[in-house]
C-alpha cells in the first residue's frame, strides 16, 4: 500500500476549475420510455485501478464495464497500477458482462420480504486475471469471481458421442462402483485391470480445439445470517483478507475466506429499543491503516475507531461532530444532519461526508469541525417542508473524492450533480446535469434551456407539483435524483446514475 | 472415432469424461488419474496426459484441487524420479490460480515431488520454477513461491543460494500484504534450511522487517515465527534477537498481536530457556494476564497451568498466583471460564500446602460462580486436585454446586453435569455418592427433556460399571425398575432404555431374575411405542441370556407382539424374532 505520496501536493495557488465534458452513456432512455423499477441503478463502483466499473441495480443484477482506451494491454499490470502520467485520451468503457447477483427472497421466520436490490458493490484484489467483487443487498453479502473461460469443443474422443450418450448409465457407473469393473481402488496393484507396460495405444485423450473464451461469473462465497437490520455498507480492509459490513445498529468483521462466522465489532443497539436515538448510516475502512475504520450516524457525527484497542469497539477513538450553530435549530435540523455517506480520501488523511444539504470535508487529525463545508443545494432550504412531506428529505445521496483528493462530488435533484474544489483557496463549484449536455445548467439564461423531447414528456407526465422553477430559472424535480456516483481512481472521470442510465464525464 | 475393445470401455469412458460437461464426472475422472495414466503407459502419460492437464487450468476449483492433489503422488506413473520434472509445469499453473485451497495443495504437491527429485533436476527445473513464481506478475504466484524455498534451497549451488535469500527478502517486503503474510508463515521452514551465518544475518533482518510490518495480520504471523526461529538459533543469539521481539510483541498496540503472544508464550519460553523466562517473560506474561482486553486475558488464563509447569513453584506462587486470584473475579465470564478449565492443573505444580492455602479459596469461589460454565469447568477437572489434597476439603462446597447445576434451567448445563457424574462418583467414593447424588441420578430419569433422560439412562449404566453389579443391585436397579409404573409413557420408555443398557453390565442372572420380568410385563402396555420398544429391548437381551430363557420367555412374548394390531410393533417384533433365529443357527 503506497502511503501518502499521492497526497494533495498542492501547487502554488488552487488548481484551475475543470472543464467537464460528456464521455459516454449506457442505457440511455429513448423518448417517452418508461423506467422499469428493476433497472434503476442502485450502486456504482470503480475498481482500484480504474480499469473496471461495476453497477448494481434494484433488480439484483451487477453489470461490469471495462476500460478500452488503455494503450498497452500487454504492459505489466504492476506498472499500470503505478503509472499516474497524464493520458490525453479520456477513459472509455465498454460493457463487459453482467450477472444476477441477488434474487428476491422471503424470510419465513420473520415474515419479511428481502429485496434483491444491490445496496453496495466493492471490488476486491484482482488475481490471475480473474476479477473479484463483493455485492450486498439488505441482508446477504456475496463474493463473486468473474473469469474468462475457454469454450470447450471436444473434437476427438474414444467413444462416439451418440454412443456415449446412449450409454449414459455406463458412463455414470464409473462414478459409483461399477458392478463389473472395479475402478474405484485407483492405482494399487491389486486392481482388476492390468495394463501392458507400454500402455494401450488405442486410447486417446480428448482434444480441445476451440480457443474462444467467454466470461463466467461464479459466486464463491455467501456471507449470510449475520445482520438483523439492513446492510448499508461494506468495505474492504487494506490487509486484503478482511472486510466489514454495517447495518443500522451493528458492524461485523469478516474474513473473505470464511463465510460461516463473523465478529461483531460495533454494536450500538441499546438494551431497550425505545432508547434508540441514533443509527449507523455508513462505514468505511481506512485506505491504508488496517486498524482504523470510520462510521457515520444519523445524528451527523462520524466516529473513528481503532481495532487494535479492543475486540469490541463500542468506544470510539475519535468523534467528529460539528457544533450546532446557536439559534439555528428547527424541526428539520436533526433530519438533515443525518449523514448518508462517508468516504476516505485515497491518502487516508481526509474524510468526506454527505448530509442532506451539505458536503463536509474532515481532517482526521482535527475533530473540532470540518475543514470545509460545501452547500449542495441551498436553494432547497425554504422547501424543506415539501421535501419532508414527500419523503425526499430521507433520500440518501452518496459522495466521492477525486483520486488526487483535490475535488469532491455529490448528487442532487433534477439529475444534477455538483463538483467542488477542496484544495485551499479553490472556489471551484460546478453544477452538471446527467445528460449528454452536462454544462447547460451553467448557462445563465432566464428562459428555460431547450429540453430534449424525453424531458418534456417526463415533465408533462409527472405533473407540475414535483417540478418547479426557482428564482434562477433552475428547475428542480424531486423524482429525478442523482444518488449514486463514483470518481475514477486516477483520472478526472465521473460515472453517475440517473435512474437506469449510466452517464460518464471527463475533464 | 476409434473403435474401443469391450474391456477397455470403462477406461475409455473415464478418459472422455475428463472433458465432460458435468463437474461430478470430471472430478471422478481426475480422481482416477492414476488409472488413466497406467492405461496410457508412462511415455504417453509424460507426452500427452501431463501437457493435457497443463492446458486444463481454467476448470472449476474443485477439479483443480483434486488435480493438484493427484499430481503430488504421480511420480510412479510418469516413469519414476528421473522424469519427475514433467510434473512441474501443471503444478506451476495451479500455483497461480485464485483459490487459496488449490494453491496450497499445489504447493504441497510440489514440495512432495521436490523432496524426491534428484539434485541436478532441482537445480535445472525446480529452482527456475521457484524464481518464476517469486517474480510472478500476480500476487498469487508470489504467495505460492514462499512455500517452496525450503525444498529448493539445500540443493542450490552457492551463488543461487545467495539469490534465493535475496528473493525471499524481497517477498518479505512485497507490496501485497498477502505475500508478506505467506513469507511470514513460511519463514521458519525456510530458516531451518539456511546455514547458521546467513541465518543470523539475512534471515534475522527479514524477520525484523516482518515484526515491524504495518499490517497487524503480518505481525500476528511473525509472532509464530519467534518460536520457530528461536529453536534454530544458539541460546545467546536467541536471547539477543528473539527475546526483545517477544517482549515488544507482548506490549504491541494491537490486542490481536498480544493475543497471539499469550497463546504462544509457552513455546517461546522453551525457545529462550529458563533464565530469560524468569527475568523477562514472567513479567510479560503477568502483563498479559492483566491486559485490558478480555480476549487477551482469556488466552493468557487458558495457558496458566502450562506456563506454571515450566517455572518452579516458588516463582509461580510469587508472580502468577496473585494474577490468578484477580482473574477468578474477572468481570468477563469467559475469562473466569478459561481459568476454571485449567486452574485445577496447578494443584500438582504448587504442592499440597500451597494448594490448600492459596488455590483452594479460588476453587471454592469459582465453584460458586454465577456462570454455569465456570462451575462445570472446575468440576470436570476434579481428579487433578483430588490427587493432591483429597476431595474432603472440597466436598462441602462441591455438593451445593452439583445440585444447583443438576437443577439448572438450561438443559445443556444439566446434560454437561450428568456427563461428569461417573467421574465424580469415582472421585468421591461410594459413601458420599449414596448419601447425596443417588437421588439426583434418579431424578434425571424423569427430566422433561429427552436428551437428559437419555443421558441419565447411560449414566446409570456407567455407575453400575464403576461400583459393580452388587452395588447397583442395591442402589440403582430397584429404584429404576420402580419407575416402570410411571403414568407417562415417555418415562416408561426411558426405563426400557435404561434396562437395555444395564443388562450387559449386570450379567445374565440379574437380567433374568430382575430385568426381564419387567420388560415382559411392559409388553402388555397399552401404548404401541412401549410395545415396539419392548421388542427392541428383547432383541438386545437375546445374546445376554441363556438359550432356554429365550425359548421359554422371550420368544413367546415376541410372537405375541408380532401379531399386534399396530404395524410398527409387528415390524420390530418380527425383526427381533429373525435375529433370534440367526442367533440359534449360529450357536447350533
PDB file of C-alpha atoms in Angstrom, chain B residues 75-308:
ATOM      1  CA  UNK B  75       5.936 -39.772  -9.892  1.00  0.00           C
ATOM      2  CA  UNK B  76       5.486 -43.570 -10.340  1.00  0.00           C
ATOM      3  CA  UNK B  77       3.166 -43.025 -13.323  1.00  0.00           C
ATOM      4  CA  UNK B  78       5.499 -40.808 -15.326  1.00  0.00           C
ATOM      5  CA  UNK B  79       8.385 -43.233 -15.114  1.00  0.00           C
ATOM      6  CA  UNK B  80       9.951 -42.575 -11.746  1.00  0.00           C
ATOM      7  CA  UNK B  81      12.103 -39.916 -10.173  1.00  0.00           C
ATOM      8  CA  UNK B  82      14.203 -39.215 -13.275  1.00  0.00           C
ATOM      9  CA  UNK B  83      11.084 -37.947 -15.050  1.00  0.00           C
ATOM     10  CA  UNK B  84       9.592 -36.124 -12.038  1.00  0.00           C
ATOM     11  CA  UNK B  85      10.283 -32.755 -13.655  1.00  0.00           C
ATOM     12  CA  UNK B  86       7.462 -33.234 -16.194  1.00  0.00           C
ATOM     13  CA  UNK B  87       5.026 -32.834 -13.316  1.00  0.00           C
ATOM     14  CA  UNK B  88       6.218 -29.338 -12.514  1.00  0.00           C
ATOM     15  CA  UNK B  89       4.509 -27.328 -15.319  1.00  0.00           C
ATOM     16  CA  UNK B  90       0.904 -28.265 -14.478  1.00  0.00           C
ATOM     17  CA  UNK B  91       1.553 -27.642 -10.789  1.00  0.00           C
ATOM     18  CA  UNK B  92       3.176 -24.330 -11.599  1.00  0.00           C
ATOM     19  CA  UNK B  93      -0.009 -23.103 -13.262  1.00  0.00           C
ATOM     20  CA  UNK B  94      -2.027 -24.356 -10.308  1.00  0.00           C
ATOM     21  CA  UNK B  95       0.208 -22.291  -8.013  1.00  0.00           C
ATOM     22  CA  UNK B  96      -1.134 -19.150  -9.692  1.00  0.00           C
ATOM     23  CA  UNK B  97      -4.874 -19.764  -9.534  1.00  0.00           C
ATOM     24  CA  UNK B  98      -7.074 -17.533  -7.419  1.00  0.00           C
ATOM     25  CA  UNK B  99      -8.468 -20.052  -4.990  1.00  0.00           C
ATOM     26  CA  UNK B 100      -6.313 -20.379  -1.891  1.00  0.00           C
ATOM     27  CA  UNK B 101      -7.007 -24.040  -1.202  1.00  0.00           C
ATOM     28  CA  UNK B 102      -5.959 -25.033  -4.743  1.00  0.00           C
ATOM     29  CA  UNK B 103      -2.705 -23.079  -4.475  1.00  0.00           C
ATOM     30  CA  UNK B 104      -1.936 -24.539  -1.069  1.00  0.00           C
ATOM     31  CA  UNK B 105      -2.484 -28.048  -2.369  1.00  0.00           C
ATOM     32  CA  UNK B 106      -0.316 -27.370  -5.442  1.00  0.00           C
ATOM     33  CA  UNK B 107       2.482 -26.072  -3.226  1.00  0.00           C
ATOM     34  CA  UNK B 108       2.152 -29.131  -1.007  1.00  0.00           C
ATOM     35  CA  UNK B 109       2.381 -31.431  -4.027  1.00  0.00           C
ATOM     36  CA  UNK B 110       5.349 -29.514  -5.437  1.00  0.00           C
ATOM     37  CA  UNK B 111       7.111 -29.890  -2.098  1.00  0.00           C
ATOM     38  CA  UNK B 112       6.386 -33.593  -2.093  1.00  0.00           C
ATOM     39  CA  UNK B 113       7.765 -34.004  -5.616  1.00  0.00           C
ATOM     40  CA  UNK B 114      10.703 -31.692  -4.984  1.00  0.00           C
ATOM     41  CA  UNK B 115      11.707 -33.706  -1.933  1.00  0.00           C
ATOM     42  CA  UNK B 116      12.161 -36.761  -4.168  1.00  0.00           C
ATOM     43  CA  UNK B 117      13.774 -35.092  -7.176  1.00  0.00           C
ATOM     44  CA  UNK B 118      17.436 -35.576  -7.973  1.00  0.00           C
ATOM     45  CA  UNK B 119      19.688 -32.689  -7.067  1.00  0.00           C
ATOM     46  CA  UNK B 120      20.609 -31.763 -10.651  1.00  0.00           C
ATOM     47  CA  UNK B 121      16.923 -31.778 -11.618  1.00  0.00           C
ATOM     48  CA  UNK B 122      16.107 -29.475  -8.733  1.00  0.00           C
ATOM     49  CA  UNK B 123      18.697 -27.024  -9.996  1.00  0.00           C
ATOM     50  CA  UNK B 124      17.646 -27.387 -13.605  1.00  0.00           C
ATOM     51  CA  UNK B 125      13.858 -27.369 -13.200  1.00  0.00           C
ATOM     52  CA  UNK B 126      12.637 -26.693  -9.682  1.00  0.00           C
ATOM     53  CA  UNK B 127      14.658 -23.600  -8.849  1.00  0.00           C
ATOM     54  CA  UNK B 128      13.815 -21.822 -12.133  1.00  0.00           C
ATOM     55  CA  UNK B 129      10.160 -22.559 -11.430  1.00  0.00           C
ATOM     56  CA  UNK B 130      10.527 -21.095  -7.962  1.00  0.00           C
ATOM     57  CA  UNK B 131      12.164 -17.977  -9.375  1.00  0.00           C
ATOM     58  CA  UNK B 132       9.403 -17.532 -11.941  1.00  0.00           C
ATOM     59  CA  UNK B 133       6.761 -17.746  -9.255  1.00  0.00           C
ATOM     60  CA  UNK B 134       8.602 -15.408  -6.902  1.00  0.00           C
ATOM     61  CA  UNK B 135       8.807 -12.801  -9.649  1.00  0.00           C
ATOM     62  CA  UNK B 136       5.264 -13.509 -10.762  1.00  0.00           C
ATOM     63  CA  UNK B 137       3.058 -10.804 -12.125  1.00  0.00           C
ATOM     64  CA  UNK B 138       0.152 -11.827  -9.893  1.00  0.00           C
ATOM     65  CA  UNK B 139       0.386 -11.877  -6.148  1.00  0.00           C
ATOM     66  CA  UNK B 140      -0.987 -15.415  -6.129  1.00  0.00           C
ATOM     67  CA  UNK B 141       2.235 -16.705  -7.730  1.00  0.00           C
ATOM     68  CA  UNK B 142       4.377 -14.836  -5.230  1.00  0.00           C
ATOM     69  CA  UNK B 143       2.287 -16.154  -2.333  1.00  0.00           C
ATOM     70  CA  UNK B 144       2.843 -19.714  -3.530  1.00  0.00           C
ATOM     71  CA  UNK B 145       6.565 -19.244  -4.060  1.00  0.00           C
ATOM     72  CA  UNK B 146       7.153 -18.606  -0.356  1.00  0.00           C
ATOM     73  CA  UNK B 147       6.262 -22.197   0.470  1.00  0.00           C
ATOM     74  CA  UNK B 148       8.829 -23.716  -1.910  1.00  0.00           C
ATOM     75  CA  UNK B 149      12.109 -22.174  -0.772  1.00  0.00           C
ATOM     76  CA  UNK B 150      12.840 -24.747   1.891  1.00  0.00           C
ATOM     77  CA  UNK B 151      12.770 -27.505  -0.736  1.00  0.00           C
ATOM     78  CA  UNK B 152      14.898 -25.703  -3.288  1.00  0.00           C
ATOM     79  CA  UNK B 153      17.497 -24.084  -1.055  1.00  0.00           C
ATOM     80  CA  UNK B 154      19.527 -27.058   0.213  1.00  0.00           C
ATOM     81  CA  UNK B 155      20.332 -28.272  -3.314  1.00  0.00           C
ATOM     82  CA  UNK B 156      21.224 -24.892  -4.761  1.00  0.00           C
ATOM     83  CA  UNK B 157      24.843 -24.010  -5.535  1.00  0.00           C
ATOM     84  CA  UNK B 158      26.348 -21.166  -3.525  1.00  0.00           C
ATOM     85  CA  UNK B 159      25.583 -18.365  -5.977  1.00  0.00           C
ATOM     86  CA  UNK B 160      21.996 -19.475  -6.353  1.00  0.00           C
ATOM     87  CA  UNK B 161      21.631 -19.698  -2.591  1.00  0.00           C
ATOM     88  CA  UNK B 162      22.516 -16.040  -2.277  1.00  0.00           C
ATOM     89  CA  UNK B 163      19.976 -15.227  -4.945  1.00  0.00           C
ATOM     90  CA  UNK B 164      17.280 -17.228  -3.212  1.00  0.00           C
ATOM     91  CA  UNK B 165      17.895 -15.456   0.078  1.00  0.00           C
ATOM     92  CA  UNK B 166      17.652 -12.101  -1.662  1.00  0.00           C
ATOM     93  CA  UNK B 167      14.440 -13.187  -3.352  1.00  0.00           C
ATOM     94  CA  UNK B 168      12.913 -14.194  -0.047  1.00  0.00           C
ATOM     95  CA  UNK B 169      13.923 -10.864   1.417  1.00  0.00           C
ATOM     96  CA  UNK B 170      12.049  -9.138  -1.392  1.00  0.00           C
ATOM     97  CA  UNK B 171       8.971 -11.231  -0.749  1.00  0.00           C
ATOM     98  CA  UNK B 172       9.072 -10.136   2.898  1.00  0.00           C
ATOM     99  CA  UNK B 173       8.733  -6.561   1.629  1.00  0.00           C
ATOM    100  CA  UNK B 174       6.221  -7.156  -1.134  1.00  0.00           C
ATOM    101  CA  UNK B 175       3.547  -4.538  -1.793  1.00  0.00           C
ATOM    102  CA  UNK B 176       0.790  -7.028  -1.162  1.00  0.00           C
ATOM    103  CA  UNK B 177       0.058  -7.965   2.445  1.00  0.00           C
ATOM    104  CA  UNK B 178      -0.972 -11.427   1.239  1.00  0.00           C
ATOM    105  CA  UNK B 179       2.569 -12.099   0.033  1.00  0.00           C
ATOM    106  CA  UNK B 180       4.128 -10.779   3.207  1.00  0.00           C
ATOM    107  CA  UNK B 181       1.797 -12.976   5.239  1.00  0.00           C
ATOM    108  CA  UNK B 182       2.870 -16.013   3.251  1.00  0.00           C
ATOM    109  CA  UNK B 183       6.526 -15.033   3.698  1.00  0.00           C
ATOM    110  CA  UNK B 184       5.986 -14.716   7.451  1.00  0.00           C
ATOM    111  CA  UNK B 185       4.217 -18.072   7.630  1.00  0.00           C
ATOM    112  CA  UNK B 186       6.973 -19.913   5.775  1.00  0.00           C
ATOM    113  CA  UNK B 187       9.958 -18.117   7.270  1.00  0.00           C
ATOM    114  CA  UNK B 188      10.507 -20.762   9.945  1.00  0.00           C
ATOM    115  CA  UNK B 189      10.621 -23.596   7.407  1.00  0.00           C
ATOM    116  CA  UNK B 190      12.987 -21.702   5.117  1.00  0.00           C
ATOM    117  CA  UNK B 191      15.206 -20.618   8.020  1.00  0.00           C
ATOM    118  CA  UNK B 192      15.654 -24.243   9.078  1.00  0.00           C
ATOM    119  CA  UNK B 193      17.481 -24.916   5.787  1.00  0.00           C
ATOM    120  CA  UNK B 194      19.696 -21.838   5.835  1.00  0.00           C
ATOM    121  CA  UNK B 195      23.277 -22.061   7.121  1.00  0.00           C
ATOM    122  CA  UNK B 196      23.989 -20.585  10.551  1.00  0.00           C
ATOM    123  CA  UNK B 197      25.916 -17.464   9.472  1.00  0.00           C
ATOM    124  CA  UNK B 198      23.230 -16.455   6.977  1.00  0.00           C
ATOM    125  CA  UNK B 199      20.555 -17.289   9.472  1.00  0.00           C
ATOM    126  CA  UNK B 200      21.931 -14.733  11.881  1.00  0.00           C
ATOM    127  CA  UNK B 201      22.239 -12.032   9.281  1.00  0.00           C
ATOM    128  CA  UNK B 202      19.863 -12.456   6.340  1.00  0.00           C
ATOM    129  CA  UNK B 203      17.011 -14.310   7.953  1.00  0.00           C
ATOM    130  CA  UNK B 204      17.059 -12.182  11.078  1.00  0.00           C
ATOM    131  CA  UNK B 205      16.854  -8.995   9.047  1.00  0.00           C
ATOM    132  CA  UNK B 206      13.858 -10.370   7.130  1.00  0.00           C
ATOM    133  CA  UNK B 207      12.311 -11.335  10.434  1.00  0.00           C
ATOM    134  CA  UNK B 208      12.969  -7.860  11.685  1.00  0.00           C
ATOM    135  CA  UNK B 209      11.113  -6.372   8.711  1.00  0.00           C
ATOM    136  CA  UNK B 210       8.145  -8.590   9.340  1.00  0.00           C
ATOM    137  CA  UNK B 211       7.970  -7.764  13.039  1.00  0.00           C
ATOM    138  CA  UNK B 212       7.717  -4.085  12.145  1.00  0.00           C
ATOM    139  CA  UNK B 213       5.094  -4.501   9.467  1.00  0.00           C
ATOM    140  CA  UNK B 214       2.232  -2.012   9.427  1.00  0.00           C
ATOM    141  CA  UNK B 215      -0.319  -4.710   8.863  1.00  0.00           C
ATOM    142  CA  UNK B 216      -1.417  -6.398  12.060  1.00  0.00           C
ATOM    143  CA  UNK B 217      -2.097  -9.592  10.153  1.00  0.00           C
ATOM    144  CA  UNK B 218       1.590  -9.849   9.173  1.00  0.00           C
ATOM    145  CA  UNK B 219       2.887  -9.161  12.678  1.00  0.00           C
ATOM    146  CA  UNK B 220       0.499 -11.796  14.016  1.00  0.00           C
ATOM    147  CA  UNK B 221       2.231 -14.408  11.900  1.00  0.00           C
ATOM    148  CA  UNK B 222       5.650 -13.109  12.832  1.00  0.00           C
ATOM    149  CA  UNK B 223       4.802 -13.990  16.442  1.00  0.00           C
ATOM    150  CA  UNK B 224       4.629 -17.626  15.400  1.00  0.00           C
ATOM    151  CA  UNK B 225       7.971 -17.204  13.698  1.00  0.00           C
ATOM    152  CA  UNK B 226       9.548 -16.281  17.034  1.00  0.00           C
ATOM    153  CA  UNK B 227       9.255 -19.795  18.393  1.00  0.00           C
ATOM    154  CA  UNK B 228      10.386 -21.432  15.152  1.00  0.00           C
ATOM    155  CA  UNK B 229      13.426 -19.177  14.787  1.00  0.00           C
ATOM    156  CA  UNK B 230      14.218 -19.365  18.473  1.00  0.00           C
ATOM    157  CA  UNK B 231      14.691 -23.093  18.209  1.00  0.00           C
ATOM    158  CA  UNK B 232      17.186 -22.683  15.349  1.00  0.00           C
ATOM    159  CA  UNK B 233      19.364 -20.043  16.956  1.00  0.00           C
ATOM    160  CA  UNK B 234      22.066 -20.527  19.568  1.00  0.00           C
ATOM    161  CA  UNK B 235      20.734 -19.681  23.042  1.00  0.00           C
ATOM    162  CA  UNK B 236      22.708 -16.464  23.316  1.00  0.00           C
ATOM    163  CA  UNK B 237      21.545 -15.303  19.861  1.00  0.00           C
ATOM    164  CA  UNK B 238      18.036 -16.196  20.746  1.00  0.00           C
ATOM    165  CA  UNK B 239      18.234 -14.029  23.858  1.00  0.00           C
ATOM    166  CA  UNK B 240      19.803 -11.202  21.909  1.00  0.00           C
ATOM    167  CA  UNK B 241      17.454 -11.252  18.924  1.00  0.00           C
ATOM    168  CA  UNK B 242      14.240 -13.050  19.699  1.00  0.00           C
ATOM    169  CA  UNK B 243      13.634 -12.131  23.327  1.00  0.00           C
ATOM    170  CA  UNK B 244      13.341  -8.375  22.772  1.00  0.00           C
ATOM    171  CA  UNK B 245      10.930  -9.045  19.919  1.00  0.00           C
ATOM    172  CA  UNK B 246       8.720 -11.185  22.126  1.00  0.00           C
ATOM    173  CA  UNK B 247       8.749  -8.603  24.889  1.00  0.00           C
ATOM    174  CA  UNK B 248       7.852  -5.927  22.347  1.00  0.00           C
ATOM    175  CA  UNK B 249       5.067  -8.006  20.893  1.00  0.00           C
ATOM    176  CA  UNK B 250       3.637  -8.580  24.359  1.00  0.00           C
ATOM    177  CA  UNK B 251       3.133  -4.816  24.508  1.00  0.00           C
ATOM    178  CA  UNK B 252       2.009  -4.361  20.906  1.00  0.00           C
ATOM    179  CA  UNK B 253      -0.667  -1.775  20.278  1.00  0.00           C
ATOM    180  CA  UNK B 254      -2.882  -4.380  18.647  1.00  0.00           C
ATOM    181  CA  UNK B 255      -4.716  -6.689  21.021  1.00  0.00           C
ATOM    182  CA  UNK B 256      -4.690  -9.402  18.371  1.00  0.00           C
ATOM    183  CA  UNK B 257      -0.903  -9.482  18.418  1.00  0.00           C
ATOM    184  CA  UNK B 258      -0.880  -9.634  22.203  1.00  0.00           C
ATOM    185  CA  UNK B 259      -3.469 -12.386  21.991  1.00  0.00           C
ATOM    186  CA  UNK B 260      -1.099 -14.386  19.770  1.00  0.00           C
ATOM    187  CA  UNK B 261       1.732 -13.844  22.234  1.00  0.00           C
ATOM    188  CA  UNK B 262      -0.490 -15.019  25.084  1.00  0.00           C
ATOM    189  CA  UNK B 263      -1.255 -18.161  23.111  1.00  0.00           C
ATOM    190  CA  UNK B 264       2.328 -18.805  22.060  1.00  0.00           C
ATOM    191  CA  UNK B 265       4.240 -17.682  25.132  1.00  0.00           C
ATOM    192  CA  UNK B 266       4.631 -21.186  26.426  1.00  0.00           C
ATOM    193  CA  UNK B 267       6.504 -22.281  23.268  1.00  0.00           C
ATOM    194  CA  UNK B 268       8.512 -19.086  23.314  1.00  0.00           C
ATOM    195  CA  UNK B 269       9.678 -19.841  26.845  1.00  0.00           C
ATOM    196  CA  UNK B 270      11.051 -23.129  25.638  1.00  0.00           C
ATOM    197  CA  UNK B 271      12.910 -21.323  22.869  1.00  0.00           C
ATOM    198  CA  UNK B 272      14.660 -18.814  25.110  1.00  0.00           C
ATOM    199  CA  UNK B 273      15.412 -21.088  28.041  1.00  0.00           C
ATOM    200  CA  UNK B 274      14.727 -20.904  31.787  1.00  0.00           C
ATOM    201  CA  UNK B 275      16.783 -17.906  32.915  1.00  0.00           C
ATOM    202  CA  UNK B 276      15.428 -15.292  30.466  1.00  0.00           C
ATOM    203  CA  UNK B 277      11.979 -16.762  31.017  1.00  0.00           C
ATOM    204  CA  UNK B 278      12.240 -15.858  34.658  1.00  0.00           C
ATOM    205  CA  UNK B 279      13.661 -12.419  34.125  1.00  0.00           C
ATOM    206  CA  UNK B 280      11.752 -11.250  31.043  1.00  0.00           C
ATOM    207  CA  UNK B 281       8.907 -13.499  30.102  1.00  0.00           C
ATOM    208  CA  UNK B 282       7.305 -13.834  33.528  1.00  0.00           C
ATOM    209  CA  UNK B 283       6.762 -10.064  33.706  1.00  0.00           C
ATOM    210  CA  UNK B 284       5.462 -10.139  30.120  1.00  0.00           C
ATOM    211  CA  UNK B 285       3.074 -12.927  30.976  1.00  0.00           C
ATOM    212  CA  UNK B 286       1.878 -11.132  34.099  1.00  0.00           C
ATOM    213  CA  UNK B 287       1.134  -8.105  31.928  1.00  0.00           C
ATOM    214  CA  UNK B 288      -0.903 -10.270  29.567  1.00  0.00           C
ATOM    215  CA  UNK B 289      -2.848 -11.758  32.466  1.00  0.00           C
ATOM    216  CA  UNK B 290      -3.751  -8.196  33.423  1.00  0.00           C
ATOM    217  CA  UNK B 291      -4.334  -6.986  29.856  1.00  0.00           C
ATOM    218  CA  UNK B 292      -7.223  -4.589  29.425  1.00  0.00           C
ATOM    219  CA  UNK B 293      -8.650  -6.641  26.542  1.00  0.00           C
ATOM    220  CA  UNK B 294     -10.697  -9.593  27.746  1.00  0.00           C
ATOM    221  CA  UNK B 295      -9.774 -11.713  24.702  1.00  0.00           C
ATOM    222  CA  UNK B 296      -6.105 -11.469  25.651  1.00  0.00           C
ATOM    223  CA  UNK B 297      -6.854 -12.380  29.257  1.00  0.00           C
ATOM    224  CA  UNK B 298      -8.860 -15.378  28.055  1.00  0.00           C
ATOM    225  CA  UNK B 299      -5.906 -16.641  26.032  1.00  0.00           C
ATOM    226  CA  UNK B 300      -3.456 -15.957  28.849  1.00  0.00           C
ATOM    227  CA  UNK B 301      -5.671 -17.506  31.533  1.00  0.00           C
ATOM    228  CA  UNK B 302      -6.070 -20.645  29.425  1.00  0.00           C
ATOM    229  CA  UNK B 303      -2.299 -21.165  29.460  1.00  0.00           C
ATOM    230  CA  UNK B 304      -1.695 -20.535  33.127  1.00  0.00           C
ATOM    231  CA  UNK B 305      -1.059 -24.154  34.041  1.00  0.00           C
ATOM    232  CA  UNK B 306       1.195 -24.852  31.079  1.00  0.00           C
ATOM    233  CA  UNK B 307       3.188 -21.760  31.897  1.00  0.00           C
ATOM    234  CA  UNK B 308       3.499 -22.537  35.588  1.00  0.00           C
TER     235      UNK B 308
END
